[in-house]
Structures are given as C-alpha cells and as structure tokens.
Amino acid sequence: MNTSGPAGQGLRLLPFRGLRYVPERVGSLAAVTSPPYDVVVRPDGLHHLESADPHNIVRLILPQADTAAARHTQAAETLNSWLAEGILAPDPEPALYVYEQSSAEILQRGIVGALALSSPADGIVLPHEDVMAHVVEDRANLMRTTAAHLEPLLLTYRSEGHPTGATAVIERTIHRPPLLSTTTEDGYSHRLWAVTHPADRAEIEADLAQHQALIADGHHRWATYLRLQQEHTAPGPWDFGLVLLVDTARYPLRVRAIHRLLHRFPVADALAALNGLFRIRDMEGPLPRALDALAEAAARGNAFLLAGDGGFHLIDRPDAGLLSRTIPADRPTAWQTLDATVLHAALLDHVWEIPDAPEHIAYIHDTAAVVEQAERHNATAVLMHPVREEVVRDLARQGVTMPRKSTSFGPKPATGLVLRSLTLD
C-alpha cells in the first residue's frame, strides 16, 4: 500500500526523547517488559509479570486497584516514582528508533516515532476494526492521568520492496551497536537503536510522506489518541502518537486470529442452539490436530471450533437462511463472509443472544489459554481461523471496518523498551 493521503500528504513521523529503563537499576530488561496490555492473559499472566520484577511495565499498563480512577492514579504515581528514582530516564536528545525483533522463524524491523495524528477521512492511517467504547474510555483515562504513551501501536505500510528511504536507514543502522539488546521469555530477541543524524531523519521523513499505513495492532489506542487530541485545542504533544511502523514488503507480518471466551455459556448450551443451523462434528484432540481440522473447513467457508467441555466441536456450513436474515447486506461481500461477521451478527447477536460486553465475552489471543479458561470455568471458547492480510487491506482501503478483534498481527512490539512522555515533547 503506497498511496499517499490527500494532496500528497502521507505519514509524518517525528523524533522524541524516549523514556527507557536504566539497565543498572533493574534486574534485566527482559524481566521488565510485557506483551501489549490486551494480550496479557489475566489474572495468571498479570501475576507472572508482576512477580518477574518489581518494576515490570505491567504495573503501568495494567495497574491494579479497587476502582478505575485509583488504578490510573496509581499508574501515574508509579511512573513519577520510577522517574524520580532513576528507574526510567529520558534519552538526552530526540530520536527516531530502529526496532528489531527476531526469532528462529521471523525477522521484523521497523521505526518507532511520534506520528502526526489524522482522521480516517484523511486516508493516511487506515483502521480495519471497530473498537469498544469502554476500552477507549479506560485507555484515555490512563493516558490522560499518566501524560504518557506507554506502548507503541503497530502500523504497517508497503513500499516497492527496494532498500531505499526508511528501509535503507534501517539497514545501515543495524550495523551499529544497539542502545539495548535483550531476549524475552517467548524466545524473541529485541534490539533498539537511536537515529539522530539529520540526514537519516530527513531520508525517513521524505520516504514516509509517500505512504499511508494500516493499523495492524492498537485500534483502541489509536482511537484514544484521537479522542485526547480533541481535548487539547492548542497544538502540542497530543497531536502525535507513539507508533512502530513496519514495511511489510520487506518484513511481512504474521496474521493470527483472536479467540472469544463466552463466560456464562456452557458448550452444551452453545451446541444445542446450533442444531439445524450449522453442521456440528466432534473433533479428536490434541488441540493442534483440532486446529488443523478448523483450517481445512475454513478454507471452504465459515467455520469455528468450540471447546470448554474437554473436547472439540467443529461447526461449519451455516444455514443460508440464517445468514440472509442476520448479515447486513449493505457491505462488500468480503465483509459479509468474514468469520467474525458471521460470529457476531449471526451467532452472538441472533442465535446465542450474548451481549458483546466484558462480563459476557473476553477476547484472548493465546489459543491454549482460551481453551484452558473455558474448561476451568464451564464456559465456551470459540476458536477462530486467521483472516488473510490482503483481505484486511482491501477492506480498509474501502473504508470498511471489520468486527472488533478480528485479527492479530505480529509479532507485536514488546512493551517497556521505549515510552513517550507528553511532558517532555
């Protein structure tokens, strides 16, 4: 995707003084990082991270207290305390940051900076999913109270694939010693470099001005950026948001599904309601074998895997009459046939009549975790098959958003490697 916005306007990425952990003041950089806030599986994952190091970033992105206001105040007090104690410190000068993640299977490189905000109508940053109002409210209160961007969004753009512009700067920069290097417990290695030379920054700026970007991960935080920008009428730091930009022509991302956990809905009830509306087949485990069966069925049409009662149940071949009654007809065919569309419009809204509210539905990235939680609490896990990246991009270009939590692009940037204070910019 290399079309610029209106009147030749494209992405505008500015340097900032990153807040980073002082290595000498923490046990290890790996022990203070975290996945993005919405990937942490609570409560188990939260407790694990909190116990990894007393200064783990999860204490800022997911503070624990009795009320929302108390949580946000606690995060701000913790951030200020860590700054005062020298746990976190700002870099000496504004920079863009080259960020690399790698494992045995994947290599991803991109640029972290403060991106000028733009509305969806401008066609510069394209969302592809709907958002939940209560999540935006929570993230807005956290950002407002801490006056900080605690974790970058993941945005993608597509060049022509040649090592020019931003990519050329990245590939020159990685030959220098990094600011930091660490390997997290998921096996990913992380390296970060500062780009401060004016010529390098100008080369990046000129290249990105020709592109628009797709939000790969962080729709709620992007909506929060825009909301908080509207609260500040004078130009200033709220006009920019912390992002990681990745050129997927050079560094392709993986697209994975986000699964649903239906808290108050046993598998037996879910299956009983589907009688005559979907084909239902019991699948043999273990989980990888059942997921293979889901992938095979999803290649031919809408399909889901239900779990939570100790087994796996593949549902596919939805009744055509059900779809015609429940799927809105005013959207492109690619949207109408999405698994997430069928799940929300036909199953959750019509067949199962489950409100899309946090007390009824949780969105969980980890497949094994959602199955385990469903089995533990007599709930239903709805396992999804990933959407292809080109489908996501095509719908975004048309201005059509997918149901919330339809995709999980990755690998996601580790939270805690570089933060942005809005009082320093």
CSV table of C-alpha atoms in Angstrom, one decimal:
chain,number,residue,atom,x,y,z
A,1,MET,CA,0.0,0.0,0.0
A,2,ASN,CA,1.9,3.0,-1.2
A,3,THR,CA,-0.8,5.5,-2.0
A,4,SER,CA,-0.4,8.8,-0.1
A,5,GLY,CA,-3.1,10.8,1.5
A,6,PRO,CA,-4.9,13.8,0.1
A,7,ALA,CA,-2.9,16.5,-1.6
A,8,GLY,CA,0.2,14.3,-1.4
A,9,GLN,CA,0.1,14.2,2.4
A,10,GLY,CA,1.4,11.0,3.9
A,11,LEU,CA,2.9,9.7,7.1
A,12,ARG,CA,4.7,12.3,9.2
A,13,LEU,CA,6.9,10.7,11.9
A,14,LEU,CA,8.8,12.9,14.4
A,15,PRO,CA,11.6,12.1,16.8
A,16,PHE,CA,11.0,12.2,20.5
A,17,ARG,CA,13.0,11.8,23.7
A,18,GLY,CA,12.3,8.2,24.6
A,19,LEU,CA,11.8,7.1,28.2
A,20,ARG,CA,13.8,3.9,28.7
A,21,TYR,CA,14.7,1.7,31.6
A,22,VAL,CA,18.1,2.3,33.1
A,23,PRO,CA,19.7,-1.2,32.9
A,24,GLU,CA,21.7,-0.9,36.0
A,25,ARG,CA,18.5,-0.2,38.1
A,26,VAL,CA,16.5,-3.3,37.1
A,27,GLY,CA,17.2,-7.0,37.2
A,28,SER,CA,17.1,-7.3,33.5
A,29,LEU,CA,15.4,-5.7,30.5
A,30,ALA,CA,13.6,-8.9,29.7
A,31,ALA,CA,12.1,-9.0,33.2
A,32,VAL,CA,10.6,-5.5,33.0
A,33,THR,CA,9.0,-5.9,29.5
A,34,SER,CA,5.5,-7.2,28.8
A,35,PRO,CA,3.3,-8.0,25.8
A,36,PRO,CA,0.7,-5.3,24.9
A,37,TYR,CA,-1.9,-4.7,27.6
A,38,ASP,CA,-4.7,-6.5,25.7
A,39,VAL,CA,-2.5,-9.7,25.1
A,40,VAL,CA,-1.7,-10.2,28.8
A,41,VAL,CA,-3.9,-13.1,30.0
A,42,ARG,CA,-5.4,-12.1,33.3
A,43,PRO,CA,-5.0,-13.0,36.1
A,44,ASP,CA,-2.3,-15.6,35.5
A,45,GLY,CA,-0.2,-13.7,33.1
A,46,LEU,CA,-0.6,-10.5,35.1
A,47,HIS,CA,0.7,-12.1,38.3
A,48,HIS,CA,3.5,-13.7,36.4
A,49,LEU,CA,4.7,-10.4,35.0
A,50,GLU,CA,4.3,-8.6,38.3
A,51,SER,CA,6.4,-11.2,40.1
A,52,ALA,CA,9.1,-11.1,37.3
A,53,ASP,CA,10.5,-7.8,38.5
A,54,PRO,CA,9.1,-5.1,40.9
A,55,HIS,CA,9.5,-2.6,38.0
A,56,ASN,CA,7.8,-4.6,35.3
A,57,ILE,CA,6.0,-2.3,32.9
A,58,VAL,CA,2.7,-4.1,33.5
A,59,ARG,CA,2.4,-2.0,36.7
A,60,LEU,CA,1.9,1.0,34.4
A,61,ILE,CA,-0.2,-0.5,31.6
A,62,LEU,CA,-2.4,-2.7,33.8
A,63,PRO,CA,-2.3,-1.2,37.3
A,64,GLN,CA,-4.3,-3.0,40.0
A,65,ALA,CA,-6.6,-1.1,42.4
A,66,ASP,CA,-10.2,-1.2,43.5
A,67,THR,CA,-11.5,1.4,41.1
A,68,ALA,CA,-10.7,2.7,37.7
A,69,ALA,CA,-9.7,6.1,39.0
A,70,ALA,CA,-7.5,4.6,41.6
A,71,ARG,CA,-5.8,2.3,39.0
A,72,HIS,CA,-5.0,5.3,36.8
A,73,THR,CA,-3.7,7.4,39.7
A,74,GLN,CA,-1.6,4.5,40.9
A,75,ALA,CA,0.0,4.2,37.4
A,76,ALA,CA,0.8,7.9,37.3
A,77,GLU,CA,2.3,7.8,40.8
A,78,THR,CA,4.4,4.7,39.9
A,79,LEU,CA,5.6,6.4,36.7
A,80,ASN,CA,6.6,9.5,38.5
A,81,SER,CA,8.3,7.5,41.3
A,82,TRP,CA,10.3,5.5,38.8
A,83,LEU,CA,11.5,8.7,37.0
A,84,ALA,CA,12.5,10.2,40.3
A,85,GLU,CA,14.4,7.1,41.4
A,86,GLY,CA,16.2,6.8,38.0
A,87,ILE,CA,14.5,3.5,37.1
A,88,LEU,CA,13.3,5.2,33.9
A,89,ALA,CA,15.2,8.1,32.3
A,90,PRO,CA,14.7,10.1,29.1
A,91,ASP,CA,17.2,9.9,26.3
A,92,PRO,CA,19.4,13.0,26.0
A,93,GLU,CA,18.1,14.1,22.6
A,94,PRO,CA,15.1,13.5,20.4
A,95,ALA,CA,15.4,10.4,18.2
A,96,LEU,CA,13.6,8.0,15.9
A,97,TYR,CA,14.3,4.4,16.9
A,98,VAL,CA,15.0,1.4,14.8
A,99,TYR,CA,13.5,-1.6,16.5
A,100,GLU,CA,14.3,-5.2,15.6
A,101,GLN,CA,12.5,-8.4,16.7
A,102,SER,CA,13.8,-11.8,15.7
A,103,SER,CA,13.3,-15.5,16.4
A,104,ALA,CA,14.1,-18.7,14.6
A,105,GLU,CA,11.0,-18.2,12.4
A,106,ILE,CA,10.7,-14.4,11.8
A,107,LEU,CA,12.7,-11.2,11.5
A,108,GLN,CA,10.9,-7.8,11.8
A,109,ARG,CA,12.4,-4.4,11.7
A,110,GLY,CA,10.7,-1.0,11.8
A,111,ILE,CA,10.9,2.6,13.1
A,112,VAL,CA,9.4,3.9,16.3
A,113,GLY,CA,8.5,7.6,16.4
A,114,ALA,CA,5.8,10.1,17.2
A,115,LEU,CA,3.3,10.0,14.3
A,116,ALA,CA,1.2,13.0,13.4
A,117,LEU,CA,-2.4,12.1,14.0
A,118,SER,CA,-5.0,12.1,11.3
A,119,SER,CA,-8.7,11.3,11.0
A,120,PRO,CA,-9.8,8.2,9.0
A,121,ALA,CA,-11.3,10.6,6.4
A,122,ASP,CA,-7.8,11.8,5.5
A,123,GLY,CA,-6.9,8.3,4.3
A,124,ILE,CA,-3.4,8.4,5.9
A,125,VAL,CA,-3.9,5.9,8.7
A,126,LEU,CA,-6.5,3.3,8.0
A,127,PRO,CA,-8.2,1.4,10.7
A,128,HIS,CA,-9.7,-2.0,9.9
A,129,GLU,CA,-11.6,-2.9,13.1
A,130,ASP,CA,-14.3,-1.4,15.2
A,131,VAL,CA,-13.5,-0.5,18.8
A,132,MET,CA,-15.2,-0.9,22.2
A,133,ALA,CA,-16.2,2.3,23.9
A,134,HIS,CA,-15.4,1.1,27.4
A,135,VAL,CA,-11.8,0.2,26.4
A,136,VAL,CA,-11.2,3.6,24.7
A,137,GLU,CA,-12.5,5.2,27.9
A,138,ASP,CA,-10.1,3.3,30.1
A,139,ARG,CA,-7.1,3.8,27.9
A,140,ALA,CA,-8.0,7.6,27.6
A,141,ASN,CA,-8.1,7.9,31.4
A,142,LEU,CA,-4.8,6.1,31.7
A,143,MET,CA,-3.0,8.2,29.1
A,144,ARG,CA,-4.6,11.4,30.5
A,145,THR,CA,-3.5,10.7,34.0
A,146,THR,CA,0.0,9.5,33.2
A,147,ALA,CA,0.6,12.0,30.4
A,148,ALA,CA,2.4,9.3,28.6
A,149,HIS,CA,2.2,6.8,25.8
A,150,LEU,CA,3.3,3.6,27.4
A,151,GLU,CA,3.4,1.3,24.4
A,152,PRO,CA,3.5,1.8,20.7
A,153,LEU,CA,0.9,0.9,18.2
A,154,LEU,CA,1.9,-1.4,15.3
A,155,LEU,CA,1.3,0.1,11.9
A,156,THR,CA,2.2,-1.3,8.5
A,157,TYR,CA,2.9,0.2,5.1
A,158,ARG,CA,4.1,-1.2,1.9
A,159,SER,CA,7.0,0.1,-0.2
A,160,GLU,CA,8.1,-1.2,-3.6
A,161,GLY,CA,10.4,-3.6,-1.7
A,162,HIS,CA,13.6,-1.8,-2.6
A,163,PRO,CA,16.2,-0.9,0.1
A,164,THR,CA,15.6,2.9,-0.2
A,165,GLY,CA,14.4,5.6,2.1
A,166,ALA,CA,13.4,4.4,5.6
A,167,THR,CA,14.5,0.8,4.8
A,168,ALA,CA,17.9,2.0,3.7
A,169,VAL,CA,18.3,3.9,7.0
A,170,ILE,CA,17.2,0.8,9.0
A,171,GLU,CA,19.7,-1.5,7.2
A,172,ARG,CA,22.6,1.0,7.7
A,173,THR,CA,21.7,1.5,11.4
A,174,ILE,CA,21.6,-2.2,12.4
A,175,HIS,CA,25.4,-2.4,11.8
A,176,ARG,CA,26.0,-0.1,14.7
A,177,PRO,CA,26.0,-1.1,18.4
A,178,PRO,CA,22.4,-1.0,19.7
A,179,LEU,CA,21.1,1.0,22.6
A,180,LEU,CA,19.8,-2.2,24.1
A,181,SER,CA,19.6,-5.9,23.4
A,182,THR,CA,17.6,-8.5,25.3
A,183,THR,CA,15.8,-11.8,24.8
A,184,THR,CA,12.4,-12.2,26.3
A,185,GLU,CA,11.0,-15.5,27.6
A,186,ASP,CA,9.0,-16.1,24.5
A,187,GLY,CA,12.3,-16.6,22.6
A,188,TYR,CA,12.2,-13.3,20.8
A,189,SER,CA,15.4,-11.2,20.6
A,190,HIS,CA,14.9,-7.4,20.7
A,191,ARG,CA,17.3,-4.7,19.7
A,192,LEU,CA,16.9,-0.9,19.6
A,193,TRP,CA,18.9,1.9,18.0
A,194,ALA,CA,18.6,5.7,18.1
A,195,VAL,CA,18.5,7.6,14.8
A,196,THR,CA,19.6,11.1,15.5
A,197,HIS,CA,21.6,12.3,12.4
A,198,PRO,CA,19.6,14.9,10.5
A,199,ALA,CA,20.3,13.3,7.1
A,200,ASP,CA,19.0,10.0,8.2
A,201,ARG,CA,15.9,11.5,9.7
A,202,ALA,CA,15.3,13.6,6.5
A,203,GLU,CA,15.6,10.4,4.4
A,204,ILE,CA,13.0,8.6,6.6
A,205,GLU,CA,10.7,11.7,6.5
A,206,ALA,CA,10.8,12.0,2.7
A,207,ASP,CA,10.1,8.3,2.3
A,208,LEU,CA,7.2,8.0,4.7
A,209,ALA,CA,5.5,11.1,3.3
A,210,GLN,CA,4.7,9.0,0.2
A,211,HIS,CA,2.8,6.3,2.2
A,212,GLN,CA,-0.3,5.6,4.1
A,213,ALA,CA,-0.5,3.0,6.9
A,214,LEU,CA,-2.8,0.2,8.1
A,215,ILE,CA,-3.3,-0.2,11.8
A,216,ALA,CA,-2.2,-3.7,12.4
A,217,ASP,CA,-2.5,-3.6,16.2
A,218,GLY,CA,-3.7,-0.9,18.5
A,219,HIS,CA,-7.1,0.3,17.3
A,220,HIS,CA,-8.2,1.2,20.8
A,221,ARG,CA,-5.1,3.2,21.5
A,222,TRP,CA,-5.4,5.0,18.1
A,223,ALA,CA,-9.0,5.9,18.9
A,224,THR,CA,-7.7,7.1,22.3
A,225,TYR,CA,-5.0,9.3,20.7
A,226,LEU,CA,-7.7,11.0,18.5
A,227,ARG,CA,-10.0,11.5,21.4
A,228,LEU,CA,-7.3,13.1,23.6
A,229,GLN,CA,-6.2,15.2,20.7
A,230,GLN,CA,-9.7,16.7,20.5
A,231,GLU,CA,-9.5,17.7,24.2
A,232,HIS,CA,-6.4,19.8,23.6
A,233,THR,CA,-7.2,22.7,21.2
A,234,ALA,CA,-3.7,24.2,21.2
A,235,PRO,CA,-1.1,22.5,19.0
A,236,GLY,CA,1.2,20.3,21.1
A,237,PRO,CA,2.4,16.8,22.0
A,238,TRP,CA,-1.2,15.4,22.0
A,239,ASP,CA,-1.2,15.8,18.2
A,240,PHE,CA,1.2,12.9,17.9
A,241,GLY,CA,1.0,9.2,18.9
A,242,LEU,CA,3.7,6.6,19.7
A,243,VAL,CA,3.9,4.0,16.9
A,244,LEU,CA,6.1,1.4,15.3
A,245,LEU,CA,6.0,1.5,11.5
A,246,VAL,CA,6.9,-1.7,9.6
A,247,ASP,CA,7.3,-2.0,5.9
A,248,THR,CA,5.6,-5.4,5.2
A,249,ALA,CA,7.0,-5.5,1.7
A,250,ARG,CA,10.4,-6.0,3.4
A,251,TYR,CA,9.3,-7.6,6.7
A,252,PRO,CA,6.0,-9.5,6.3
A,253,LEU,CA,3.9,-9.8,9.5
A,254,ARG,CA,2.0,-12.9,10.6
A,255,VAL,CA,-1.8,-12.6,10.9
A,256,ARG,CA,-3.4,-14.7,13.7
A,257,ALA,CA,-6.9,-15.0,15.0
A,258,ILE,CA,-8.2,-13.6,18.3
A,259,HIS,CA,-10.5,-16.1,20.0
A,260,ARG,CA,-13.6,-15.5,22.1
A,261,LEU,CA,-14.4,-16.7,25.6
A,262,LEU,CA,-18.1,-16.8,26.4
A,263,HIS,CA,-18.0,-16.6,30.2
A,264,ARG,CA,-21.6,-17.6,31.1
A,265,PHE,CA,-22.3,-20.0,28.3
A,266,PRO,CA,-21.5,-23.8,28.6
A,267,VAL,CA,-20.6,-25.7,25.5
A,268,ALA,CA,-23.7,-27.9,25.7
A,269,ASP,CA,-25.9,-24.8,25.5
A,270,ALA,CA,-24.0,-23.4,22.6
A,271,LEU,CA,-24.3,-26.7,20.6
A,272,ALA,CA,-27.9,-27.2,21.4
A,273,ALA,CA,-28.8,-23.7,20.0
A,274,LEU,CA,-26.9,-24.5,16.8
A,275,ASN,CA,-29.0,-27.6,15.9
A,276,GLY,CA,-30.1,-27.3,12.3
A,277,LEU,CA,-28.3,-24.1,11.8
A,278,PHE,CA,-24.7,-25.4,11.4
A,279,ARG,CA,-23.1,-28.7,10.7
A,280,ILE,CA,-21.6,-30.0,14.0
A,281,ARG,CA,-18.8,-32.5,14.2
A,282,ASP,CA,-16.8,-33.7,17.2
A,283,MET,CA,-13.1,-33.5,16.6
A,284,GLU,CA,-10.3,-35.5,18.1
A,285,GLY,CA,-7.6,-33.8,20.0
A,286,PRO,CA,-5.0,-32.7,20.8
A,287,LEU,CA,-5.5,-29.0,20.1
A,288,PRO,CA,-3.1,-28.8,17.1
A,289,ARG,CA,-5.0,-31.6,15.3
A,290,ALA,CA,-8.4,-29.9,16.0
A,291,LEU,CA,-7.0,-26.6,14.7
A,292,ASP,CA,-5.9,-28.4,11.5
A,293,ALA,CA,-9.5,-29.5,11.0
A,294,LEU,CA,-10.6,-25.9,11.6
A,295,ALA,CA,-8.2,-24.6,8.9
A,296,GLU,CA,-9.4,-27.2,6.4
A,297,ALA,CA,-13.0,-26.3,7.0
A,298,ALA,CA,-12.3,-22.6,7.0
A,299,ALA,CA,-10.7,-22.9,3.5
A,300,ARG,CA,-14.2,-23.8,2.2
A,301,GLY,CA,-16.4,-21.4,4.2
A,302,ASN,CA,-17.3,-20.1,7.6
A,303,ALA,CA,-16.1,-22.4,10.4
A,304,PHE,CA,-15.4,-22.3,14.1
A,305,LEU,CA,-14.1,-24.6,16.8
A,306,LEU,CA,-15.9,-24.8,20.1
A,307,ALA,CA,-14.1,-26.0,23.2
A,308,GLY,CA,-14.6,-26.0,27.0
A,309,ASP,CA,-16.1,-29.3,27.9
A,310,GLY,CA,-12.9,-31.4,27.4
A,311,GLY,CA,-13.5,-31.9,23.7
A,312,PHE,CA,-13.5,-30.0,20.4
A,313,HIS,CA,-16.6,-29.4,18.2
A,314,LEU,CA,-16.2,-28.1,14.7
A,315,ILE,CA,-19.1,-26.1,13.4
A,316,ASP,CA,-19.4,-25.1,9.7
A,317,ARG,CA,-21.8,-24.9,6.7
A,318,PRO,CA,-24.1,-22.3,8.2
A,319,ASP,CA,-27.7,-22.3,7.1
A,320,ALA,CA,-28.1,-19.9,4.2
A,321,GLY,CA,-31.4,-18.6,5.6
A,322,LEU,CA,-29.8,-17.8,8.9
A,323,LEU,CA,-27.1,-15.7,7.1
A,324,SER,CA,-29.6,-13.9,4.9
A,325,ARG,CA,-31.6,-12.9,8.0
A,326,THR,CA,-28.8,-11.8,10.1
A,327,ILE,CA,-25.9,-10.5,7.9
A,328,PRO,CA,-26.2,-6.8,6.8
A,329,ALA,CA,-26.5,-6.6,3.1
A,330,ASP,CA,-25.1,-3.1,2.7
A,331,ARG,CA,-21.4,-4.1,3.0
A,332,PRO,CA,-19.0,-5.7,0.5
A,333,THR,CA,-19.1,-9.5,0.0
A,334,ALA,CA,-15.7,-9.8,1.6
A,335,TRP,CA,-17.0,-8.3,4.8
A,336,GLN,CA,-20.3,-10.3,4.7
A,337,THR,CA,-18.3,-13.6,4.5
A,338,LEU,CA,-15.8,-12.9,7.3
A,339,ASP,CA,-15.9,-15.4,10.1
A,340,ALA,CA,-16.0,-12.6,12.6
A,341,THR,CA,-19.0,-11.1,10.8
A,342,VAL,CA,-20.9,-14.4,10.9
A,343,LEU,CA,-19.9,-15.0,14.5
A,344,HIS,CA,-21.1,-11.6,15.8
A,345,ALA,CA,-24.1,-10.9,13.5
A,346,ALA,CA,-25.5,-14.5,13.3
A,347,LEU,CA,-24.3,-16.4,16.3
A,348,LEU,CA,-23.7,-13.9,19.2
A,349,ASP,CA,-26.4,-11.5,18.3
A,350,HIS,CA,-29.1,-13.8,16.9
A,351,VAL,CA,-28.6,-17.5,17.8
A,352,TRP,CA,-26.9,-17.3,21.2
A,353,GLU,CA,-28.1,-13.8,22.1
A,354,ILE,CA,-25.0,-12.9,24.0
A,355,PRO,CA,-24.3,-9.2,24.6
A,356,ASP,CA,-20.8,-8.0,23.4
A,357,ALA,CA,-19.9,-6.8,26.9
A,358,PRO,CA,-16.8,-7.7,29.0
A,359,GLU,CA,-18.9,-9.6,31.6
A,360,HIS,CA,-20.1,-11.9,28.8
A,361,ILE,CA,-17.2,-12.1,26.3
A,362,ALA,CA,-13.4,-11.9,26.6
A,363,TYR,CA,-11.1,-11.6,23.7
A,364,ILE,CA,-8.0,-13.8,24.1
A,365,HIS,CA,-5.0,-14.2,21.7
A,366,ASP,CA,-3.5,-17.4,23.1
A,367,THR,CA,-5.3,-20.5,21.8
A,368,ALA,CA,-4.3,-22.8,24.6
A,369,ALA,CA,-5.1,-20.2,27.2
A,370,VAL,CA,-8.6,-19.6,26.0
A,371,VAL,CA,-9.3,-23.4,25.9
A,372,GLU,CA,-7.9,-23.8,29.4
A,373,GLN,CA,-10.0,-20.9,30.8
A,374,ALA,CA,-13.2,-22.3,29.2
A,375,GLU,CA,-12.6,-25.7,30.7
A,376,ARG,CA,-11.8,-24.3,34.1
A,377,HIS,CA,-15.0,-22.1,34.3
A,378,ASN,CA,-17.5,-24.2,32.3
A,379,ALA,CA,-17.5,-21.6,29.6
A,380,THR,CA,-17.3,-21.8,25.8
A,381,ALA,CA,-14.2,-21.0,23.8
A,382,VAL,CA,-14.8,-20.0,20.2
A,383,LEU,CA,-11.6,-20.6,18.2
A,384,MET,CA,-11.2,-18.6,15.0
A,385,HIS,CA,-9.2,-19.1,11.9
A,386,PRO,CA,-7.0,-16.1,10.8
A,387,VAL,CA,-8.0,-13.7,8.1
A,388,ARG,CA,-5.6,-13.2,5.2
A,389,GLU,CA,-3.7,-9.9,5.3
A,390,GLU,CA,-4.8,-8.9,1.7
A,391,VAL,CA,-8.5,-9.1,2.8
A,392,VAL,CA,-7.8,-6.8,5.7
A,393,ARG,CA,-6.0,-4.2,3.5
A,394,ASP,CA,-8.7,-4.3,0.7
A,395,LEU,CA,-11.5,-3.7,3.2
A,396,ALA,CA,-9.5,-0.9,4.9
A,397,ARG,CA,-8.9,0.8,1.5
A,398,GLN,CA,-12.7,0.8,1.0
A,399,GLY,CA,-13.2,2.4,4.4
A,400,VAL,CA,-15.0,-0.7,5.7
A,401,THR,CA,-14.1,-1.8,9.3
A,402,MET,CA,-14.2,-5.4,10.4
A,403,PRO,CA,-15.8,-6.5,13.7
A,404,ARG,CA,-13.7,-5.7,16.7
A,405,LYS,CA,-10.8,-8.1,17.5
A,406,SER,CA,-10.9,-9.8,14.1
A,407,THR,CA,-7.2,-10.1,13.6
A,408,SER,CA,-3.9,-10.3,15.5
A,409,PHE,CA,-0.9,-9.1,13.5
A,410,GLY,CA,2.5,-9.9,14.9
A,411,PRO,CA,5.0,-10.1,16.2
A,412,LYS,CA,3.8,-7.2,18.4
A,413,PRO,CA,6.4,-4.8,19.8
A,414,ALA,CA,7.4,-5.6,23.4
A,415,THR,CA,6.0,-3.0,25.8
A,416,GLY,CA,8.6,-1.4,28.0
A,417,LEU,CA,11.5,-0.9,25.7
A,418,VAL,CA,10.7,2.8,24.9
A,419,LEU,CA,8.0,5.0,26.2
A,420,ARG,CA,6.9,8.6,25.3
A,421,SER,CA,6.3,11.3,27.9
A,422,LEU,CA,4.0,14.0,26.8
A,423,THR,CA,5.5,16.4,29.2
A,424,LEU,CA,9.0,16.2,27.6
A,425,ASP,CA,7.9,16.7,24.0
